[in-house]
Each structure stands twice: as C-alpha cells, then as structure tokens.
XYZ file of C-alpha atoms in Angstrom:
237
model
C 0.000 0.000 0.000
C 3.018 2.301 0.047
C 2.967 2.553 -3.760
C -0.595 3.588 -4.498
C -0.009 4.682 -8.107
C 1.635 1.370 -9.053
C -1.086 -0.501 -7.158
C -3.783 1.348 -9.067
C -2.144 0.481 -12.390
C -1.923 -3.149 -11.297
C -5.665 -3.485 -10.773
C -6.918 -1.025 -13.409
C -4.831 -1.614 -16.545
C -5.864 -5.266 -17.096
C -9.541 -4.253 -16.817
C -8.974 -1.452 -19.321
C -7.352 -3.843 -21.781
C -10.294 -6.269 -21.523
C -12.501 -3.422 -22.743
C -10.246 -2.711 -25.716
C -9.046 0.671 -24.399
C -5.514 2.017 -24.049
C -4.289 4.015 -21.060
C -2.406 7.296 -21.505
C 1.335 7.478 -20.906
C 2.751 9.142 -17.815
C 3.483 12.825 -18.521
C 6.517 13.751 -16.431
C 6.258 17.456 -17.336
C 2.773 18.251 -16.087
C 2.163 20.253 -12.945
C -0.130 19.710 -10.003
C -3.552 21.349 -10.042
C -5.846 22.587 -7.296
C -8.215 20.045 -5.793
C -11.127 21.096 -3.620
C -11.170 19.594 -0.129
C -13.987 18.226 1.959
C -16.468 20.434 3.793
C -15.615 21.548 7.325
C -18.507 23.218 9.124
C -18.090 25.959 11.692
C -18.605 24.248 15.067
C -21.153 25.342 17.637
C -18.843 25.921 20.588
C -19.601 24.930 24.166
C -20.817 21.944 26.136
C -23.669 20.006 24.519
C -25.714 17.094 25.815
C -26.917 14.038 23.906
C -24.814 14.443 20.780
C -25.134 11.774 18.083
C -22.240 11.247 15.677
C -22.983 9.908 12.194
C -20.408 8.863 9.626
C -20.547 7.801 5.988
C -18.616 4.570 5.708
C -15.842 4.891 3.075
C -17.491 8.025 1.668
C -15.225 8.738 -1.309
C -15.106 5.130 -2.578
C -18.897 4.954 -2.094
C -19.387 8.129 -4.138
C -17.164 6.696 -6.873
C -19.396 3.616 -6.979
C -22.604 5.649 -6.940
C -21.729 8.103 -9.707
C -19.327 6.055 -11.899
C -16.349 8.285 -11.085
C -13.740 6.556 -13.185
C -11.196 7.399 -15.950
C -12.943 5.324 -18.623
C -16.355 6.700 -17.641
C -14.976 10.240 -17.947
C -13.508 9.548 -21.398
C -16.768 7.994 -22.624
C -18.976 10.581 -20.921
C -17.300 13.422 -22.812
C -18.425 11.781 -26.070
C -22.053 11.147 -25.095
C -24.963 13.308 -26.175
C -26.221 15.964 -23.719
C -28.444 14.442 -21.056
C -27.014 10.935 -21.341
C -24.118 11.274 -18.915
C -24.079 11.782 -15.153
C -22.985 15.392 -14.602
C -21.006 16.011 -11.404
C -21.293 19.292 -9.451
C -17.985 20.428 -11.015
C -19.277 19.731 -14.549
C -17.465 16.409 -15.138
C -19.492 14.189 -17.473
C -19.469 10.493 -16.544
C -20.800 7.618 -18.628
C -23.599 5.581 -17.084
C -22.662 2.470 -19.041
C -18.877 2.167 -19.062
C -16.930 2.266 -15.808
C -14.313 0.062 -14.175
C -13.703 1.397 -10.670
C -17.196 0.762 -9.234
C -16.784 -3.007 -9.647
C -13.195 -2.952 -8.341
C -14.286 -0.990 -5.274
C -17.249 -3.304 -4.704
C -14.840 -6.229 -4.672
C -12.472 -4.466 -2.268
C -15.336 -3.556 0.086
C -16.413 -7.210 0.225
C -12.826 -8.253 0.953
C -12.594 -5.681 3.732
C -15.803 -6.905 5.356
C -14.404 -10.444 5.194
C -11.182 -9.250 6.884
C -13.204 -7.585 9.650
C -15.227 -10.737 10.280
C -12.100 -12.836 10.684
C -10.528 -10.037 12.810
C -7.617 -9.548 10.373
C -6.731 -5.992 11.391
C -3.817 -5.687 8.944
C -5.828 -6.721 5.875
C -8.682 -4.454 6.979
C -6.372 -1.432 7.227
C -4.482 -2.234 4.015
C -7.685 -2.487 1.971
C -9.000 0.737 3.538
C -5.811 2.590 2.537
C -5.943 1.097 -0.955
C -9.538 2.205 -1.509
C -8.924 5.719 -0.211
C -5.827 6.093 -2.397
C -8.019 5.607 -5.446
C -9.171 9.178 -4.885
C -5.674 10.561 -4.229
C -4.048 9.184 -7.366
C -6.267 11.400 -9.547
C -4.605 14.443 -7.932
C -1.063 13.074 -8.407
C 0.734 14.313 -11.578
C 2.980 11.212 -11.482
C -0.034 9.005 -12.190
C -0.967 8.260 -15.811
C -4.626 8.770 -14.824
C -3.983 12.204 -13.263
C -7.271 14.082 -13.494
C -8.164 17.096 -11.334
C -11.572 16.862 -13.014
C -12.185 13.424 -11.463
C -10.640 14.378 -8.101
C -12.833 17.476 -7.880
C -15.900 15.495 -8.917
C -15.359 13.255 -5.879
C -14.846 16.082 -3.390
C -17.691 18.178 -4.793
C -20.064 15.209 -4.556
C -18.804 14.791 -0.980
C -19.543 18.423 -0.144
C -23.014 18.087 -1.643
C -23.704 14.913 0.320
C -22.679 16.518 3.624
C -24.833 19.559 2.862
C -27.857 17.377 2.045
C -27.283 15.391 5.228
C -27.273 18.521 7.383
C -30.423 19.797 5.656
C -32.168 16.485 6.283
C -31.348 16.483 10.005
C -32.332 20.116 10.473
C -35.622 19.537 8.649
C -36.409 17.054 11.422
C -35.774 19.652 14.102
C -32.313 18.345 15.008
C -29.523 20.891 15.399
C -26.255 20.195 13.568
C -23.353 21.340 15.772
C -20.425 20.206 13.590
C -19.558 18.401 10.378
C -16.326 17.390 8.630
C -15.985 15.687 5.212
C -17.963 12.516 5.988
C -19.176 13.041 9.574
C -22.054 14.974 11.148
C -22.550 15.777 14.847
C -26.132 16.553 15.895
C -27.750 17.437 19.208
C -30.734 15.258 20.016
C -33.813 16.543 21.870
C -33.239 16.578 25.635
C -36.330 14.813 26.963
C -35.390 11.121 26.660
C -33.333 8.603 28.647
C -29.970 7.503 27.219
C -31.489 4.254 25.935
C -34.301 6.154 24.257
C -31.749 8.542 22.746
C -29.979 5.590 21.132
C -33.250 4.451 19.601
C -34.110 7.950 18.435
C -30.627 8.394 16.925
C -30.935 5.127 14.982
C -34.397 6.075 13.745
C -33.042 9.419 12.535
C -30.187 7.633 10.765
C -32.599 5.467 8.794
C -34.806 8.432 7.847
C -31.916 10.637 6.730
C -30.189 7.826 4.796
C -33.439 7.060 3.004
C -34.020 10.698 2.093
C -30.507 11.119 0.696
C -30.867 7.939 -1.385
C -34.180 9.212 -2.754
C -32.686 12.607 -3.560
C -29.786 11.015 -5.451
C -32.218 8.797 -7.349
C -34.403 11.772 -8.233
C -31.619 14.133 -9.331
C -29.175 11.702 -10.980
C -31.220 8.569 -11.776
C -28.708 6.304 -10.037
C -28.909 4.123 -6.933
C -26.925 5.428 -3.959
C -24.189 3.139 -2.628
C -23.782 5.220 0.553
C -23.839 3.744 4.058
C -24.648 6.241 6.828
C -23.690 4.794 10.216
C -24.521 5.873 13.756
C -21.119 5.792 15.442
C -22.134 6.713 19.005
C -24.197 8.978 21.201
C -22.279 11.149 23.692
C -24.049 12.069 26.932
C -21.904 15.205 26.943
C -19.708 16.576 24.192
C-alpha cells in the first residue's frame, strides 16, 4: 500500500485492456492542479448534551461507486450526447454504461468486510488505505490517470452529500453542531433517557439515509451506494 499509483495500475490496466481501451502514458512534465477539499462546518462551541455522531462509511469510494467516477467513464462521458451522462457538481461528465472502478471498489469492500469478520486488522487497514488512495491518485501528476476533473468530482459530490445530510437532520428539528468531510454531529432533543436517545438516533439515521438515497435517485437517476452509520451517542460533548 506504500505505492498507491503502481497498485492502481496493477488493478486497473488489465480491466482497461479487456474493454479494448488504451491508457495514456505518464506525462513527467505536467504540474499539479488545485483540488477542492472536503467540507468543514463551523462548530457550535460549548458543552452540549446528547450528541449523536454519524459517519458515511468509506465516503469517497462509495461516491465513486454511486456516480461512476472513473477514468474510462470520464472519457466515454465526454463523447455522449447531452443528457445521457451523469454530470457532477464540477461539470465532469461520466458515462452511465462504461466504468471500471465501481466493480473494483465493490470487490475491495467485500474483501474488507471479510477481513473484519475474521478479525484480520492488517488486511482491513491495508484495503481501507488502498480504496482511499483511489481518490488521491487522480490528484497526483505522477499518475498516468492524473485528473483534477475526477478528483474534484469526488470532493464536490462529498460536499453536496454533507450539505444534504445537514439539511435532512435540520428539517427534522435536530440541530447540527459540527460536520467534517464525511461526519455529522447533531444534538438530540433533551427529553429522553440515554437508551431512548440511542433508539431515536438510529431512527433518525434510517430516515436521513433514506431521504438522501431518494434525492440522489431523483436528481441523478442512479442508486446510492452510501452507508450512513450511527457511530455513538455522547451524553456530553
């Protein structure tokens, strides 16, 4: 996992060849380009009670699976007629039909779950790093698949997802007190026991996850591959 660019080539190039496509050469003269980061919300400062923390599991890989964020999909999407491609918030056009990374990431996610079940901590961490690096390589000029357009599509989808998540919680009368990239901290109503707060927090998770999936389906005509988890509920935070 210390050589993420070479690792990406190892898994991606054979799949590209199967589809009859040729990868670009490495361009040693190109320069780095700006890549937008994840959202970081201004925190509500002070002591808060009954704070639930929610986290999107493997957010960037999940967004890549949901929206076909992939070098081949980008190349094909640029050639498709208007309205056919998935259009990312940064304007990147992604083919709905031809993509390689979603299936690779699906396979890696299954392997990671298997590692967790057998309590193989090293395999779990290695696969996690490998999946996350599949975002970073698009921002690395040394990679043949260097593409600020793809990297920014991922982060802009991430920003949008966090914004939609906050809107969904607040619509249900729950105050968002912090958020960062893939996590949201919300303050639950104060009138329940701790056990009831856990139940309420889980119910909110299901409602918000369902609303986000529906919104993605409505706006992009794709099925969301996102997994919103309730990490914990703090009595005081």
